Short mmCIF file of C-alpha atoms (C1' of nucleotides) in Angstrom, two decimals:
data_model
loop_
_atom_site.label_atom_id
_atom_site.label_comp_id
_atom_site.label_asym_id
_atom_site.label_seq_id
_atom_site.Cartn_x
_atom_site.Cartn_y
_atom_site.Cartn_z
CA UNK A 1 71.14 130.52 122.43
CA UNK A 2 73.58 127.45 122.78
CA UNK A 3 77.32 127.65 123.28
CA UNK A 4 78.72 128.55 120.05
CA UNK A 5 80.52 125.88 117.90
CA UNK A 6 84.41 126.35 118.30
CA UNK A 7 85.23 124.81 114.99
CA UNK A 8 84.30 124.89 111.21
CA UNK A 9 84.26 122.00 108.97
CA UNK A 10 86.79 123.94 107.15
CA UNK A 11 89.45 124.14 110.12
CA UNK A 12 88.76 120.26 110.47
CA UNK A 13 89.68 119.73 107.07
CA UNK A 14 92.59 121.86 107.22
CA UNK A 15 93.93 120.02 110.20
CA UNK A 16 93.39 116.46 108.47
CA UNK A 17 94.83 117.58 105.46
CA UNK A 18 97.91 119.06 107.78
CA UNK A 19 98.61 115.29 109.16
CA UNK A 20 98.19 113.89 105.87
CA UNK A 21 100.79 116.28 104.42
CA UNK A 22 103.26 116.08 107.48
CA UNK A 23 103.08 111.98 108.32
CA UNK A 24 101.10 110.72 105.15
CA UNK A 25 98.05 109.08 104.93
CA UNK A 26 98.72 106.19 107.03
CA UNK A 27 98.67 108.49 109.94
CA UNK A 28 95.39 109.84 109.44
CA UNK A 29 92.95 108.92 112.37
CA UNK A 30 90.48 110.49 114.44
CA UNK A 31 93.01 110.57 117.29
CA UNK A 32 95.80 112.10 115.22
CA UNK A 33 93.36 114.74 114.03
CA UNK A 34 92.15 115.44 117.40
CA UNK A 35 95.44 115.84 118.69
CA UNK A 36 96.49 118.49 115.83
CA UNK A 37 93.47 120.54 116.84
CA UNK A 38 94.31 120.22 120.63
CA UNK A 39 91.00 118.61 121.80
CA UNK A 40 89.90 115.10 122.83
CA UNK A 41 89.60 112.34 120.39
CA UNK A 42 85.81 112.10 120.62
CA UNK A 43 85.49 115.47 120.11
CA UNK A 44 85.50 115.46 116.34
CA UNK A 45 82.42 113.37 116.29
CA UNK A 46 80.61 116.65 116.96
CA UNK A 47 81.45 117.85 113.36
CA UNK A 48 81.34 114.49 111.45
CA UNK A 49 79.39 111.25 111.48
CA UNK A 50 82.24 109.07 111.01
CA UNK A 51 85.76 108.76 109.44
CA UNK A 52 84.20 108.84 106.15
CA UNK A 53 82.97 111.95 106.53
CA UNK A 54 86.35 113.42 107.53
CA UNK A 55 87.76 111.95 104.38
CA UNK A 56 85.09 113.83 102.36
CA UNK A 57 86.04 117.04 104.01
CA UNK A 58 89.58 116.73 103.30
CA UNK A 59 88.74 116.06 99.58
CA UNK A 60 86.53 118.84 99.13
CA UNK A 61 89.37 120.96 100.52
CA UNK A 62 91.97 119.80 97.94
CA UNK A 63 89.37 119.75 94.87
CA UNK A 64 87.78 122.90 96.02
CA UNK A 65 90.99 124.84 95.10
CA UNK A 66 90.70 124.38 91.60
CA UNK A 67 89.85 127.19 89.40
CA UNK A 68 86.77 126.04 87.39
CA UNK A 69 86.19 129.11 85.69
CA UNK A 70 86.05 128.64 81.98
CA UNK A 71 89.61 129.14 80.44
CA UNK A 72 90.05 132.12 77.58
CA UNK A 73 87.55 131.19 74.77
CA UNK A 74 90.01 132.11 72.05
CA UNK A 75 91.84 128.86 72.02
CA UNK A 76 90.57 125.68 70.59
CA UNK A 77 88.07 123.64 72.67
CA UNK A 78 90.69 120.79 72.98
CA UNK A 79 93.41 123.10 74.39
CA UNK A 80 90.84 124.56 76.95
CA UNK A 81 89.99 121.06 77.99
CA UNK A 82 93.79 120.46 78.48
CA UNK A 83 94.02 123.71 80.68
CA UNK A 84 91.00 122.42 82.96
CA UNK A 85 92.93 118.98 83.11
CA UNK A 86 96.07 120.65 84.06
CA UNK A 87 94.36 122.34 86.88
CA UNK A 88 92.92 119.46 88.28
CA UNK A 89 96.08 117.63 88.26
CA UNK A 90 98.10 120.25 89.73
CA UNK A 91 95.62 120.59 92.68
CA UNK A 92 95.71 117.00 93.20
CA UNK A 93 99.56 116.88 93.18
CA UNK A 94 99.87 119.61 95.31
CA UNK A 95 99.00 116.93 98.11
CA UNK A 96 100.42 113.75 97.08
CA UNK A 97 99.98 111.72 100.18
CA UNK A 98 96.21 112.27 99.82
CA UNK A 99 96.15 111.13 96.03
CA UNK A 100 94.27 107.93 96.95
CA UNK A 101 91.89 109.67 99.19
CA UNK A 102 91.26 112.41 96.65
CA UNK A 103 90.59 110.14 93.72
CA UNK A 104 88.28 107.41 95.42
CA UNK A 105 86.10 110.37 97.03
CA UNK A 106 86.14 112.60 93.92
CA UNK A 107 82.65 112.08 92.87
CA UNK A 108 81.22 113.58 96.11
CA UNK A 109 82.86 116.74 96.04
CA UNK A 110 81.49 120.04 95.04
CA UNK A 111 84.60 121.19 93.40
CA UNK A 112 84.72 117.93 91.35
CA UNK A 113 81.25 118.59 90.33
CA UNK A 114 82.08 122.03 89.49
CA UNK A 115 84.98 120.84 87.27
CA UNK A 116 82.51 118.41 85.36
CA UNK A 117 79.95 121.26 84.96
CA UNK A 118 82.83 123.61 83.15
CA UNK A 119 84.07 120.73 80.97
CA UNK A 120 80.58 119.70 79.81
CA UNK A 121 80.14 123.12 78.75
CA UNK A 122 83.37 123.14 76.85
CA UNK A 123 82.15 119.69 74.79
CA UNK A 124 78.83 121.41 74.13
CA UNK A 125 80.79 124.50 72.71
CA UNK A 126 82.75 121.74 70.43
CA UNK A 127 78.95 120.36 69.15
CA UNK A 128 79.41 117.08 71.34
CA UNK A 129 75.81 116.30 72.51
CA UNK A 130 73.73 113.54 74.07
CA UNK A 131 75.35 110.22 74.56
CA UNK A 132 78.46 111.02 72.80
CA UNK A 133 78.76 113.73 75.16
CA UNK A 134 78.24 111.33 78.41
CA UNK A 135 81.02 108.67 76.67
CA UNK A 136 83.40 111.54 76.29
CA UNK A 137 83.00 112.89 79.64
CA UNK A 138 83.42 109.60 81.23
CA UNK A 139 86.49 108.67 79.20
CA UNK A 140 88.10 111.82 80.24
CA UNK A 141 87.09 111.20 83.93
CA UNK A 142 88.60 107.63 83.67
CA UNK A 143 91.54 108.59 82.14
CA UNK A 144 92.56 111.44 84.36
CA UNK A 145 91.67 109.35 87.61
CA UNK A 146 93.58 106.44 86.19
CA UNK A 147 96.64 108.10 84.55
CA UNK A 148 97.35 110.23 88.01
CA UNK A 149 96.99 106.86 90.09
CA UNK A 150 99.48 105.11 87.75
CA UNK A 151 101.83 108.12 87.98
CA UNK A 152 102.13 107.78 91.69
CA UNK A 153 101.96 103.80 92.20
CA UNK A 154 102.41 102.77 88.38
CA UNK A 155 104.46 100.20 86.77
CA UNK A 156 106.30 102.32 84.50
CA UNK A 157 107.79 104.77 87.06
CA UNK A 158 109.58 104.96 90.43
CA UNK A 159 109.90 101.74 92.07
CA UNK A 160 108.08 99.76 89.49
CA UNK A 161 110.38 100.48 86.76
CA UNK A 162 112.94 98.26 88.64
CA UNK A 163 110.69 95.60 89.10
CA UNK A 164 110.28 95.53 85.25
CA UNK A 165 113.78 95.93 84.55
CA UNK A 166 114.62 92.74 86.30
CA UNK A 167 111.99 90.77 83.94
CA UNK A 168 113.20 87.77 82.20
CA UNK A 169 114.10 89.72 78.93
CA UNK A 170 113.31 86.56 76.53
CA UNK A 171 109.57 86.20 77.86
CA UNK A 172 108.82 89.93 77.83
CA UNK A 173 110.80 91.47 74.96
CA UNK A 174 108.20 94.47 74.49
CA UNK A 175 107.84 95.27 78.17
CA UNK A 176 111.67 95.56 78.91
CA UNK A 177 112.41 97.35 76.04
CA UNK A 178 109.37 99.62 76.96
CA UNK A 179 110.48 100.28 80.16
CA UNK A 180 114.03 101.58 78.96
CA UNK A 181 112.14 103.81 76.56
CA UNK A 182 109.74 105.02 79.18
CA UNK A 183 112.69 105.95 81.61
CA UNK A 184 113.48 108.78 79.04
CA UNK A 185 109.89 110.10 79.00
CA UNK A 186 108.77 112.68 81.37
CA UNK A 187 105.71 112.24 83.36
CA UNK A 188 104.17 115.44 81.96
CA UNK A 189 104.74 114.45 78.44
CA UNK A 190 103.33 111.12 79.15
CA UNK A 191 100.08 112.48 80.96
CA UNK A 192 99.33 114.98 78.38
CA UNK A 193 100.36 113.01 75.50
CA UNK A 194 97.95 110.27 76.60
CA UNK A 195 95.10 113.09 77.19
CA UNK A 196 95.88 114.20 73.54
CA UNK A 197 95.14 110.72 72.25
CA UNK A 198 92.04 110.74 73.90
CA UNK A 199 90.79 114.22 72.84
CA UNK A 200 91.77 113.60 69.19
CA UNK A 201 89.80 110.68 69.43
CA UNK A 202 86.77 112.67 70.88
CA UNK A 203 87.14 115.28 68.34
CA UNK A 204 85.67 113.39 65.37
CA UNK B 1 114.05 67.59 105.11
CA UNK B 2 111.73 69.45 107.37
CA UNK B 3 108.33 69.17 107.85
CA UNK B 4 106.50 69.80 104.35
CA UNK B 5 104.68 72.96 103.94
CA UNK B 6 101.00 72.32 104.26
CA UNK B 7 99.49 75.30 102.36
CA UNK B 8 100.43 76.79 98.98
CA UNK B 9 100.37 80.31 98.15
CA UNK B 10 97.77 79.67 95.91
CA UNK B 11 95.21 77.94 98.62
CA UNK B 12 96.25 81.06 100.78
CA UNK B 13 94.90 83.58 98.04
CA UNK B 14 91.79 81.17 97.11
CA UNK B 15 90.91 81.54 100.86
CA UNK B 16 91.51 85.38 101.10
CA UNK B 17 89.66 85.87 97.88
CA UNK B 18 86.63 83.79 99.31
CA UNK B 19 86.36 85.69 102.06
CA UNK B 20 86.41 88.92 100.03
CA UNK B 21 83.94 87.64 97.50
CA UNK B 22 81.51 86.44 100.38
CA UNK B 23 81.89 89.04 103.09
CA UNK B 24 83.37 91.99 101.20
CA UNK B 25 86.85 93.62 101.14
CA UNK B 26 86.05 95.12 104.70
CA UNK B 27 86.03 91.71 106.06
CA UNK B 28 89.47 90.85 104.84
CA UNK B 29 91.72 90.70 107.84
CA UNK B 30 94.66 88.21 108.86
CA UNK B 31 92.21 86.79 111.23
CA UNK B 32 89.37 86.04 109.15
CA UNK B 33 91.79 84.13 106.58
CA UNK B 34 93.01 82.15 108.98
CA UNK B 35 89.78 81.09 110.31
CA UNK B 36 88.67 80.36 106.58
CA UNK B 37 91.79 78.01 106.40
CA UNK B 38 91.22 76.62 109.85
CA UNK B 39 94.42 77.60 111.38
CA UNK B 40 95.69 80.07 113.75
CA UNK B 41 96.00 83.73 112.75
CA UNK B 42 99.71 83.75 113.14
CA UNK B 43 100.13 80.75 111.13
CA UNK B 44 99.76 82.97 107.84
CA UNK B 45 102.99 84.65 108.54
CA UNK B 46 104.81 81.83 107.56
CA UNK B 47 103.61 82.31 104.16
CA UNK B 48 103.64 85.89 103.76
CA UNK B 49 105.17 88.85 105.33
CA UNK B 50 102.55 90.91 106.16
CA UNK B 51 99.25 91.82 104.92
CA UNK B 52 100.49 93.84 101.93
CA UNK B 53 102.01 90.44 100.60
CA UNK B 54 98.51 88.54 101.20
CA UNK B 55 96.65 91.12 99.06
CA UNK B 56 99.35 90.91 96.21
CA UNK B 57 98.76 87.16 96.24
CA UNK B 58 94.81 87.61 95.86
CA UNK B 59 95.36 90.13 92.81
CA UNK B 60 97.65 87.76 91.17
CA UNK B 61 94.97 85.17 91.59
CA UNK B 62 92.30 87.46 89.77
CA UNK B 63 94.53 88.44 87.29
CA UNK B 64 96.16 85.19 86.80
CA UNK B 65 93.00 84.37 85.44
CA UNK B 66 93.25 86.60 82.36
CA UNK B 67 93.97 84.79 78.87
CA UNK B 68 96.78 86.78 77.55
CA UNK B 69 97.45 84.74 74.50
CA UNK B 70 97.12 87.15 71.28
CA UNK B 71 93.79 87.06 70.03
CA UNK B 72 93.03 86.12 66.22
CA UNK B 73 95.33 87.73 64.08
CA UNK B 74 92.78 88.47 61.26
CA UNK B 75 91.09 91.26 63.18
CA UNK B 76 92.39 94.69 62.77
CA UNK B 77 94.59 95.78 65.59
CA UNK B 78 92.14 97.84 67.22
CA UNK B 79 89.64 95.02 67.76
CA UNK B 80 92.27 92.96 69.16
CA UNK B 81 93.11 95.38 71.74
CA UNK B 82 89.72 95.55 72.35
CA UNK B 83 89.29 92.11 72.99
CA UNK B 84 92.47 92.02 75.34
CA UNK B 85 90.81 94.58 77.54
CA UNK B 86 87.33 92.55 77.56
CA UNK B 87 89.23 89.95 78.81
CA UNK B 88 90.84 92.02 81.47
CA UNK B 89 87.63 93.95 82.40
CA UNK B 90 85.67 90.57 82.67
CA UNK B 91 88.39 88.96 84.92
CA UNK B 92 88.15 92.03 87.43
CA UNK B 93 84.39 92.19 87.20
CA UNK B 94 84.23 88.60 88.45
CA UNK B 95 85.35 89.71 91.78
CA UNK B 96 83.62 93.00 92.32
CA UNK B 97 84.31 93.36 96.00
CA UNK B 98 88.22 92.75 95.30
CA UNK B 99 88.14 95.93 92.73
CA UNK B 100 89.90 98.50 94.88
CA UNK B 101 92.38 95.96 95.63
CA UNK B 102 92.95 94.59 92.13
CA UNK B 103 93.52 98.11 90.81
CA UNK B 104 95.84 99.45 93.41
CA UNK B 105 98.29 96.25 93.18
CA UNK B 106 97.79 95.74 89.60
CA UNK B 107 101.33 96.79 88.52
CA UNK B 108 103.09 94.14 90.70
CA UNK B 109 101.14 91.35 89.36
CA UNK B 110 102.77 88.77 86.60
CA UNK B 111 99.34 88.41 85.15
CA UNK B 112 99.20 92.45 84.82
CA UNK B 113 102.65 92.24 83.13
CA UNK B 114 101.74 89.50 80.85
CA UNK B 115 98.67 91.39 79.69
CA UNK B 116 100.80 94.56 79.14
CA UNK B 117 103.48 92.29 77.19
CA UNK B 118 100.75 90.96 74.66
CA UNK B 119 99.17 94.33 74.01
CA UNK B 120 102.78 95.92 73.54
CA UNK B 121 102.96 93.35 70.73
CA UNK B 122 99.64 94.63 69.24
CA UNK B 123 101.03 98.04 69.23
CA UNK B 124 104.13 97.16 67.78
CA UNK B 125 102.28 95.18 64.78
CA UNK B 126 100.33 98.19 64.36
CA UNK B 127 103.74 100.13 63.71
CA UNK B 128 103.54 102.29 66.90
CA UNK B 129 107.14 102.43 68.63
CA UNK B 130 109.30 104.25 70.90
CA UNK B 131 108.02 106.96 73.11
CA UNK B 132 104.64 107.11 71.13
CA UNK B 133 104.22 103.19 72.38
CA UNK B 134 105.02 104.36 75.79
CA UNK B 135 102.25 106.92 75.72
CA UNK B 136 99.84 104.71 74.23
CA UNK B 137 100.32 101.83 76.68
CA UNK B 138 100.10 104.01 79.65
CA UNK B 139 96.92 105.73 78.20
CA UNK B 140 95.27 102.59 77.76
CA UNK B 141 96.29 101.32 81.35
CA UNK B 142 95.08 104.91 82.66
CA UNK B 143 91.87 104.47 80.95
CA UNK B 144 91.08 100.84 82.09
CA UNK B 145 91.99 101.60 85.64
CA UNK B 146 90.06 104.64 85.81
CA UNK B 147 87.10 103.71 84.12
CA UNK B 148 86.50 100.46 85.88
CA UNK B 149 86.77 102.33 88.96
CA UNK B 150 84.25 105.02 87.98
CA UNK B 151 81.99 102.21 87.05
CA UNK B 152 82.13 100.97 90.53
CA UNK B 153 81.98 103.97 92.59
CA UNK B 154 81.31 106.86 90.07
CA UNK B 155 79.33 109.97 89.72
CA UNK B 156 77.38 108.81 86.98
CA UNK B 157 76.32 105.32 87.91
CA UNK B 158 74.58 103.88 91.01
CA UNK B 159 74.19 106.02 94.01
CA UNK B 160 75.88 108.70 92.51
CA UNK B 161 73.53 109.31 89.91
CA UNK B 162 70.95 110.50 92.64
CA UNK B 163 73.35 113.05 94.28
CA UNK B 164 73.85 114.58 90.84
CA UNK B 165 70.02 114.54 90.14
CA UNK B 166 69.49 116.65 93.62
CA UNK B 167 71.62 119.12 91.92
CA UNK B 168 70.48 122.85 91.73
CA UNK B 169 69.78 122.76 87.94
CA UNK B 170 70.30 126.48 87.56
CA UNK B 171 74.01 125.93 88.70
CA UNK B 172 74.67 122.72 87.01
CA UNK B 173 72.47 122.85 83.83
CA UNK B 174 75.13 120.70 81.78
CA UNK B 175 75.55 118.09 84.72
CA UNK B 176 71.92 117.54 85.21
CA UNK B 177 71.11 117.07 81.70
CA UNK B 178 74.00 114.89 81.10
CA UNK B 179 73.13 112.79 83.98
CA UNK B 180 69.43 112.20 82.71
CA UNK B 181 71.27 111.09 79.44
CA UNK B 182 73.89 108.88 81.23
CA UNK B 183 70.83 107.01 82.95
CA UNK B 184 70.08 105.61 79.29
CA UNK B 185 73.59 104.53 78.28
CA UNK B 186 74.34 101.05 79.47
CA UNK B 187 77.77 100.66 81.02
CA UNK B 188 79.40 98.31 78.52
CA UNK B 189 78.46 100.95 75.83
CA UNK B 190 80.06 103.48 77.90
CA UNK B 191 83.42 101.75 78.61
CA UNK B 192 83.91 100.54 75.11
CA UNK B 193 82.71 103.68 73.67
CA UNK B 194 85.26 105.78 75.45
CA UNK B 195 88.04 102.84 74.76
CA UNK B 196 87.29 103.17 71.02
CA UNK B 197 87.67 106.99 71.43
CA UNK B 198 91.01 106.82 72.71
CA UNK B 199 92.19 104.01 70.21
CA UNK B 200 91.19 106.14 67.15
CA UNK B 201 93.55 108.80 68.95
CA UNK B 202 96.30 106.34 68.88
CA UNK B 203 95.59 105.15 65.49
CA UNK B 204 97.16 108.17 64.01
"C1'" DG C 1 69.32 137.52 137.08
"C1'" DC C 2 67.85 132.92 136.72
"C1'" DT C 3 66.68 129.09 133.86
"C1'" DG C 4 66.84 125.84 130.03
"C1'" DT C 5 69.13 124.51 125.83
"C1'" DT C 6 72.89 123.11 123.83
"C1'" DA C 7 77.83 122.87 122.35
"C1'" DG C 8 82.28 121.72 124.64
"C1'" DG C 9 85.53 118.73 126.52
"C1'" DA C 10 87.15 114.70 128.98
"C1'" DG C 11 87.12 109.81 130.04
"C1'" DT C 12 86.11 105.08 129.78
"C1'" DA C 13 85.25 100.83 127.37
"C1'" DC C 14 84.90 97.62 123.63
"C1'" DG C 15 85.96 94.74 119.80
"C1'" DC C 16 88.60 94.72 116.32
"C1'" DC C 17 93.20 95.28 113.81
"C1'" DG C 18 98.22 94.07 112.34
"C1'" DT C 19 101.75 91.46 113.99
"C1'" DA C 20 106.05 90.61 117.57
"C1'" DC C 21 107.39 86.64 120.32
"C1'" DG C 22 107.67 82.18 122.40
"C1'" DC C 23 106.84 77.46 123.11
"C1'" DC C 24 105.89 72.79 121.99
"C1'" DT C 25 105.17 69.31 117.93
"C1'" DA C 26 106.00 66.53 114.04
"C1'" DC C 27 108.20 65.26 110.49
"C1'" DG C 28 111.79 63.63 107.49
"C1'" DA C 29 117.21 63.60 105.53
"C1'" DG C 30 121.62 62.45 107.42
"C1'" DC D 1 118.53 58.41 116.34
"C1'" DT D 2 118.87 62.81 116.18
"C1'" DC D 3 118.67 67.18 114.62
"C1'" DG D 4 117.06 71.02 112.01
"C1'" DT D 5 113.03 73.04 110.17
"C1'" DA D 6 108.11 74.17 109.28
"C1'" DG D 7 103.81 73.84 111.72
"C1'" DG D 8 100.46 75.11 114.97
"C1'" DC D 9 99.10 77.71 118.78
"C1'" DG D 10 98.72 81.38 122.39
"C1'" DT D 11 99.61 85.41 124.59
"C1'" DA D 12 100.31 90.23 124.37
"C1'" DC D 13 100.84 95.02 122.61
"C1'" DG D 14 99.75 99.10 120.79
"C1'" DG D 15 96.74 101.48 117.51
"C1'" DC D 16 92.21 101.79 115.49
"C1'" DG D 17 86.84 103.62 115.08
"C1'" DT D 18 83.43 104.78 117.79
"C1'" DA D 19 79.33 104.13 121.61
"C1'" DC D 20 78.49 106.06 125.95
"C1'" DT D 21 78.38 108.98 130.15
"C1'" DC D 22 79.16 112.82 132.92
"C1'" DC D 23 80.22 117.45 133.82
"C1'" DT D 24 80.84 122.41 132.16
"C1'" DA D 25 80.24 126.80 129.79
"C1'" DA D 26 77.77 130.17 127.26
"C1'" DC D 27 73.98 132.10 125.70
"C1'" DA D 28 68.22 133.39 124.76
"C1'" DG D 29 64.27 134.05 126.73
"C1'" DC D 30 61.73 134.97 130.87
#
DNA sequence: GCTGTTAGGAGTACGCCGTACGCCTACGAG
DNA sequence: CTCGTAGGCGTACGGCGTACTCCTAACAGC
């Protein structure tokens, strides 16, 4: 009986994400999103309680795009978890400017929960149960979150590498040498190399 | 020959950290720190270029407190890395309100670099070199960063647990069950359990 | 067709924030 | 003694999140 709503949460999230993708996370504000939608700044508050909720919607949108159906059951479970991880990583990387947001709000997003559910299923199939499974899932979560973060603001990639290259070699012999080696390891190898270490540790 | 500086970067960092510890990260601002020091807001800009640099000083202070001397060489290398990790985790946990800051600025802090240097030395002693060592260090970094983050804003602890408990059990059977189990695993066990999985994977 | 309910839309205002800029003061080396 | 520099303070701008108010437009039920 009232006037119909003119916006969906999804359209709201899409607009916010558009702002982020175009102008960076720093440009995200209630005002810029409102402008993006062609409405007045205060109008947003009819759809979200506050900025934080808006951020939650954005993360939902990023993580909602992850395919969480279990991968082909003929592959070994470690490879299947790797597939799940690759899907998640790619979805996150698709919106690099939003990464900080995505990682900090991940735990509240339905998409993230569906991902966990699927991975837990794979672990169960591998015969991992109880406390062992709790630890395994958390370790995977931790590694994935942390490693993606490092990729994008880490010491061994991008701008950080040059900081390390400038280090006094006599006081940081290992670090300077490692940085040189690191320059030749590509990020994908590094990420999945680390993941495989963890999976091997989980296996037995 | 000029008027002497009346503040050290260290005192600045200490004041900023005091604000954070007392009133939370949200309370950190150039103005609140200036007030803490009994000076005018703009005064800070003679010691730091901008807010980001101030944050860097804070992180330096948190991570500078980590003991980075190599632990007793009679223990196996995995245990020695565990000791290094414990030291880092405890230093970070000593300022829980600053965790977000600490983890995002970690890569630029001298303390963090010294930590890496020591750990690389331990890995070298274990016979891990070249690209393998790059991957191992990054995996450790990633895991530690991510896991600490999860501990403090994660889905399986604190407020997040109740979100999961409220999930429809039929659509998330594994997740709801795991959450119940997780409630009985203490955070230390979980953190170091995960670390050991990774170390085992690194070992061979 | 009128009315009541509710969403839409706009505007104003408050108290924060980071920080650019300018002015005066106090110190200490030459 | 003087001059260069750091210290210290105040003012000001543009942006933020968001509380609140006022009016309008669409539809359900009478």
